[in-house]
Amino acid sequence: MLATLVAVPAAVADEVERAVRASGAGQTCHVLCVTGTDVIAAPVEEGLLVTWDAGGSLDEVLEGVRRLHALRVASRTHLVVLTSRDDAQTQALAEAGADECVASPGQGWGTRLVALRRRLETETGEHDLRALRRTSAFLRSALDAVPEPLFVKDRQHRWVALNSAFCRVMGHPAEALLGRSDHEFVPTHEADSFWRNDEQVFRTGTPDESEETLTDRTGVSRVLVTKKATFSGSGETFLVGIIRDVTDRKRLESQLLLAERMASVGTLAAGVAHEINNPLAYVSSNLAYVRDLLALPELSTEQLPELREVVAEALDGAARVCAIVRDLRTFARGDEERHGPVDVMRAVEGALRLVRNELTHRARVVCSLEPVPPVHGNEVRLGQVVLNLLVNALQALPPRPAEENRVRVSLRAGRVGQVELEVTDNGSGMTPEVQRRIFDPFFTTRPVGEGTGLGLSICHTLVQAMGGRIEVSSALDWGTTFRVVLPSLSVGTVAAPESAVLGGSVALAERRRLLLIDDEPSVGNSVTRLVRDVYEVHSVQDAREALRRLSTGERFDAILCDLMMPGMSGMDFVEELERLLPELVRRTGLMTGGAFTAQAREFVGRHSRGLLEKPFERERLCDFVEHLLP
């Protein structure tokens, strides 16, 4: 505590100081004597302030008191005037700023010091409380100003701070959330996932950004959560998280991927039509030849070899059409979320089939495809990468004779644990400036209207998502090489078991009964002819007729039902079967020509033993049926 004596005579000042020191509260008090108010250079922040009234002009004394009052912090100081004036004049001194007017040298200085100290302590506490309230209000305003949902968790994974956006997402006010955890508000599997991710950040201190699924009050959303651990001054650890809803962004990305994929296929539409129409031409003509040949009264021995050759050619053509349709269906479907082992060779060959006609008419194609281990990813996305690179190579070729253009596709095992794919062209090449921007979204060197500029950017994104990288090397007038490097999977190959029904016919008494439901009579007839030496096939065109036969007690060992049919669909049939004869659902398989929705795909995964895609050959059909048999 400080006691400042201003213009107090030396004798009086000594007496006041002795009285201050004599008190318990004043033993540690520092006494400062100054000659006048003009000597005080800075405001007096706190303590006793004592001044002397020499008894002269009241106006001069009042002016001195006013000057001292202006130089002090009134709430933290106590101004005492040592004076012998009457009550009316001391009242004027009080109005000028004096807290007390006492006769010199005054008494009770210890009491004044105790009262002042108590006032200072109370004011400090109230000041700190006000400051804390202001800080808390500021923090709430700052958090609410953040548009994204934001939360802070303590080491026990409980919310200790959050903003209004987070409350809206959770559908509860802050009072209901603070001090509680995810497990009290979201499904258990989601809360467990949040806890594991949070714990990883707590333990390592490493920031994390990952996509999570949050079931909020509006339903399931896909969110991108950024989390970081932080430490307070007391050593406590807290986790700060910001949530961004990426549901719409992911939907838009999927639409862009599909649009770019179909744009690539659309660029090659004429070539794809050629690939389908060519085999269809000789399939049709060969079948017409077989029809005319079989119309003859009898066949000569010399005609049988040619008949076998014609049938083999027709089967080969059908297989080619089947392959091209399968490739188109692969590139058109939207199952980008499925991830697992991917056969890289199959993805490359599928893309090559789609561009084969265009490639062979524009360039010499050299393929060097070595067996490689599978990679982890998605076959549709990898196929899109290969297709985009092939289309890019075609677009880079200048208008010159096909024999002068060259496209090389190489697939090989790279370093240990890697698979390398290269697409090389001898086109116009790129400058270093273009190479630096080649993977930027919407960057293209083609004229306006002849490209989206998304193809290579999408390739870059898809390859990175599979844990790989894509590189480019190019030189003007020499050509360009794109190299895709992907991590391989160490997956052992397991030989597929041979079907017990292939390789010979089954005795009539031992054949299993197969119920085939398809609205196309030709499908039923062809399947019956294909496997009648193995199964006893009963074909119907209406699922309601099949249910009637089953309900009357007719028994079948396995059931094959088309997925999409007029009237009662395959999905409707299975649901009704679950209600009437649930034990038969395990023996029921669905088949499709490829035109089915995401809802149908989900249904198949939940209710059926599998899905057989048309067209199918005898071996695949029998394997599928054997899988259904008890």
PDB file of C-alpha atoms in Angstrom, residues 321-440:
ATOM      1  CA  VAL A 321     -20.911 -58.238 -78.100  1.00  0.00           C
ATOM      2  CA  CYS A 322     -21.288 -59.487 -74.524  1.00  0.00           C
ATOM      3  CA  ALA A 323     -17.825 -58.150 -73.639  1.00  0.00           C
ATOM      4  CA  ILE A 324     -18.401 -54.702 -75.126  1.00  0.00           C
ATOM      5  CA  VAL A 325     -21.802 -54.401 -73.402  1.00  0.00           C
ATOM      6  CA  ARG A 326     -20.238 -55.481 -70.110  1.00  0.00           C
ATOM      7  CA  ASP A 327     -17.530 -52.841 -70.502  1.00  0.00           C
ATOM      8  CA  LEU A 328     -20.086 -50.137 -71.275  1.00  0.00           C
ATOM      9  CA  ARG A 329     -22.160 -51.186 -68.281  1.00  0.00           C
ATOM     10  CA  THR A 330     -19.075 -51.069 -66.070  1.00  0.00           C
ATOM     11  CA  PHE A 331     -18.279 -47.512 -67.150  1.00  0.00           C
ATOM     12  CA  ALA A 332     -21.897 -46.360 -66.874  1.00  0.00           C
ATOM     13  CA  ARG A 333     -22.800 -47.727 -63.444  1.00  0.00           C
ATOM     14  CA  GLY A 334     -22.478 -45.585 -60.334  1.00  0.00           C
ATOM     15  CA  ASP A 335     -21.046 -47.968 -57.710  1.00  0.00           C
ATOM     16  CA  GLU A 336     -17.972 -45.817 -57.030  1.00  0.00           C
ATOM     17  CA  GLU A 337     -18.295 -46.452 -53.297  1.00  0.00           C
ATOM     18  CA  ARG A 338     -17.437 -50.150 -53.575  1.00  0.00           C
ATOM     19  CA  HIS A 339     -13.789 -50.788 -52.860  1.00  0.00           C
ATOM     20  CA  GLY A 340     -11.846 -54.015 -52.842  1.00  0.00           C
ATOM     21  CA  PRO A 341      -9.326 -55.995 -54.884  1.00  0.00           C
ATOM     22  CA  VAL A 342      -9.311 -54.828 -58.517  1.00  0.00           C
ATOM     23  CA  ASP A 343      -8.034 -56.836 -61.481  1.00  0.00           C
ATOM     24  CA  VAL A 344      -5.931 -54.209 -63.274  1.00  0.00           C
ATOM     25  CA  MET A 345      -5.605 -56.339 -66.422  1.00  0.00           C
ATOM     26  CA  ARG A 346      -9.388 -56.585 -66.724  1.00  0.00           C
ATOM     27  CA  ALA A 347      -9.812 -52.797 -66.295  1.00  0.00           C
ATOM     28  CA  VAL A 348      -7.165 -52.108 -68.960  1.00  0.00           C
ATOM     29  CA  GLU A 349      -8.571 -54.631 -71.430  1.00  0.00           C
ATOM     30  CA  GLY A 350     -12.094 -53.266 -70.927  1.00  0.00           C
ATOM     31  CA  ALA A 351     -10.964 -49.713 -71.706  1.00  0.00           C
ATOM     32  CA  LEU A 352      -9.006 -50.939 -74.735  1.00  0.00           C
ATOM     33  CA  ARG A 353     -12.091 -52.679 -76.107  1.00  0.00           C
ATOM     34  CA  LEU A 354     -14.060 -49.443 -75.913  1.00  0.00           C
ATOM     35  CA  VAL A 355     -11.459 -47.508 -77.924  1.00  0.00           C
ATOM     36  CA  ARG A 356     -10.178 -50.354 -80.129  1.00  0.00           C
ATOM     37  CA  ASN A 357     -11.948 -49.204 -83.289  1.00  0.00           C
ATOM     38  CA  GLU A 358     -10.847 -45.583 -82.898  1.00  0.00           C
ATOM     39  CA  LEU A 359      -7.284 -46.606 -82.031  1.00  0.00           C
ATOM     40  CA  THR A 360      -6.855 -48.981 -84.952  1.00  0.00           C
ATOM     41  CA  HIS A 361      -8.065 -46.337 -87.398  1.00  0.00           C
ATOM     42  CA  ARG A 362      -5.880 -43.582 -85.965  1.00  0.00           C
ATOM     43  CA  ALA A 363      -2.658 -45.283 -84.855  1.00  0.00           C
ATOM     44  CA  ARG A 364      -0.602 -48.420 -84.471  1.00  0.00           C
ATOM     45  CA  VAL A 365      -1.378 -49.872 -81.054  1.00  0.00           C
ATOM     46  CA  VAL A 366       1.306 -51.739 -79.137  1.00  0.00           C
ATOM     47  CA  CYS A 367       0.243 -53.518 -75.947  1.00  0.00           C
ATOM     48  CA  SER A 368       2.610 -55.044 -73.425  1.00  0.00           C
ATOM     49  CA  LEU A 369       0.393 -56.374 -70.652  1.00  0.00           C
ATOM     50  CA  GLU A 370       2.082 -58.545 -68.028  1.00  0.00           C
ATOM     51  CA  PRO A 371       0.217 -60.352 -65.245  1.00  0.00           C
ATOM     52  CA  VAL A 372       0.185 -58.157 -62.129  1.00  0.00           C
ATOM     53  CA  PRO A 373      -1.227 -58.555 -58.623  1.00  0.00           C
ATOM     54  CA  PRO A 374      -4.549 -56.868 -57.822  1.00  0.00           C
ATOM     55  CA  VAL A 375      -4.730 -53.385 -56.347  1.00  0.00           C
ATOM     56  CA  HIS A 376      -7.136 -51.995 -53.772  1.00  0.00           C
ATOM     57  CA  GLY A 377      -9.701 -49.636 -55.234  1.00  0.00           C
ATOM     58  CA  ASN A 378     -12.740 -49.548 -57.471  1.00  0.00           C
ATOM     59  CA  GLU A 379     -12.868 -51.157 -60.914  1.00  0.00           C
ATOM     60  CA  VAL A 380     -15.138 -48.454 -62.358  1.00  0.00           C
ATOM     61  CA  ARG A 381     -12.813 -45.660 -61.272  1.00  0.00           C
ATOM     62  CA  LEU A 382      -9.665 -47.428 -62.445  1.00  0.00           C
ATOM     63  CA  GLY A 383     -11.333 -48.134 -65.785  1.00  0.00           C
ATOM     64  CA  GLN A 384     -12.177 -44.451 -66.085  1.00  0.00           C
ATOM     65  CA  VAL A 385      -8.533 -43.533 -65.482  1.00  0.00           C
ATOM     66  CA  VAL A 386      -7.371 -45.851 -68.265  1.00  0.00           C
ATOM     67  CA  LEU A 387     -10.119 -44.709 -70.653  1.00  0.00           C
ATOM     68  CA  ASN A 388      -9.332 -41.025 -70.019  1.00  0.00           C
ATOM     69  CA  LEU A 389      -5.621 -41.610 -70.668  1.00  0.00           C
ATOM     70  CA  LEU A 390      -6.388 -43.444 -73.913  1.00  0.00           C
ATOM     71  CA  VAL A 391      -8.755 -40.700 -75.076  1.00  0.00           C
ATOM     72  CA  ASN A 392      -6.116 -38.104 -74.171  1.00  0.00           C
ATOM     73  CA  ALA A 393      -3.542 -40.011 -76.240  1.00  0.00           C
ATOM     74  CA  LEU A 394      -5.921 -40.108 -79.211  1.00  0.00           C
ATOM     75  CA  GLN A 395      -6.556 -36.378 -78.966  1.00  0.00           C
ATOM     76  CA  ALA A 396      -2.810 -35.691 -78.894  1.00  0.00           C
ATOM     77  CA  LEU A 397      -2.207 -37.442 -82.220  1.00  0.00           C
ATOM     78  CA  PRO A 398      -1.834 -35.084 -85.208  1.00  0.00           C
ATOM     79  CA  PRO A 399      -3.829 -35.572 -88.465  1.00  0.00           C
ATOM     80  CA  ARG A 400      -1.436 -37.880 -90.318  1.00  0.00           C
ATOM     81  CA  PRO A 401      -1.548 -41.453 -91.664  1.00  0.00           C
ATOM     82  CA  ALA A 402      -2.393 -44.049 -89.026  1.00  0.00           C
ATOM     83  CA  GLU A 403       0.864 -45.941 -89.585  1.00  0.00           C
ATOM     84  CA  GLU A 404       2.796 -42.853 -88.438  1.00  0.00           C
ATOM     85  CA  ASN A 405       0.904 -42.522 -85.143  1.00  0.00           C
ATOM     86  CA  ARG A 406       1.702 -44.833 -82.267  1.00  0.00           C
ATOM     87  CA  VAL A 407       0.037 -45.535 -78.910  1.00  0.00           C
ATOM     88  CA  ARG A 408       1.718 -47.903 -76.496  1.00  0.00           C
ATOM     89  CA  VAL A 409       0.031 -49.392 -73.412  1.00  0.00           C
ATOM     90  CA  SER A 410       2.259 -51.128 -70.859  1.00  0.00           C
ATOM     91  CA  LEU A 411       1.271 -52.940 -67.683  1.00  0.00           C
ATOM     92  CA  ARG A 412       3.885 -54.459 -65.415  1.00  0.00           C
ATOM     93  CA  ALA A 413       4.874 -55.094 -61.835  1.00  0.00           C
ATOM     94  CA  GLY A 414       7.082 -52.215 -60.694  1.00  0.00           C
ATOM     95  CA  ARG A 415       9.107 -52.054 -57.522  1.00  0.00           C
ATOM     96  CA  VAL A 416       8.165 -54.395 -54.708  1.00  0.00           C
ATOM     97  CA  GLY A 417       4.517 -53.829 -53.839  1.00  0.00           C
ATOM     98  CA  GLN A 418       3.736 -51.667 -56.877  1.00  0.00           C
ATOM     99  CA  VAL A 419       1.897 -51.945 -60.202  1.00  0.00           C
ATOM    100  CA  GLU A 420       2.813 -49.634 -63.075  1.00  0.00           C
ATOM    101  CA  LEU A 421       0.642 -48.677 -66.030  1.00  0.00           C
ATOM    102  CA  GLU A 422       1.946 -46.496 -68.877  1.00  0.00           C
ATOM    103  CA  VAL A 423       0.116 -44.918 -71.811  1.00  0.00           C
ATOM    104  CA  THR A 424       2.505 -43.401 -74.362  1.00  0.00           C
ATOM    105  CA  ASP A 425       1.776 -41.540 -77.594  1.00  0.00           C
ATOM    106  CA  ASN A 426       4.041 -39.986 -80.234  1.00  0.00           C
ATOM    107  CA  GLY A 427       1.802 -36.967 -80.622  1.00  0.00           C
ATOM    108  CA  SER A 428       2.566 -33.257 -80.449  1.00  0.00           C
ATOM    109  CA  GLY A 429       3.793 -33.303 -76.842  1.00  0.00           C
ATOM    110  CA  MET A 430       3.557 -30.516 -74.262  1.00  0.00           C
ATOM    111  CA  THR A 431       5.599 -27.540 -73.166  1.00  0.00           C
ATOM    112  CA  PRO A 432       6.893 -27.446 -69.543  1.00  0.00           C
ATOM    113  CA  GLU A 433       4.292 -24.759 -68.748  1.00  0.00           C
ATOM    114  CA  VAL A 434       1.443 -26.987 -69.945  1.00  0.00           C
ATOM    115  CA  GLN A 435       2.867 -29.984 -68.056  1.00  0.00           C
ATOM    116  CA  ARG A 436       2.786 -28.002 -64.808  1.00  0.00           C
ATOM    117  CA  ARG A 437      -0.951 -27.310 -65.232  1.00  0.00           C
ATOM    118  CA  ILE A 438      -2.072 -30.496 -66.954  1.00  0.00           C
ATOM    119  CA  PHE A 439      -3.824 -31.880 -63.827  1.00  0.00           C
ATOM    120  CA  ASP A 440      -5.538 -28.579 -62.905  1.00  0.00           C
TER     121      ASP A 440
END
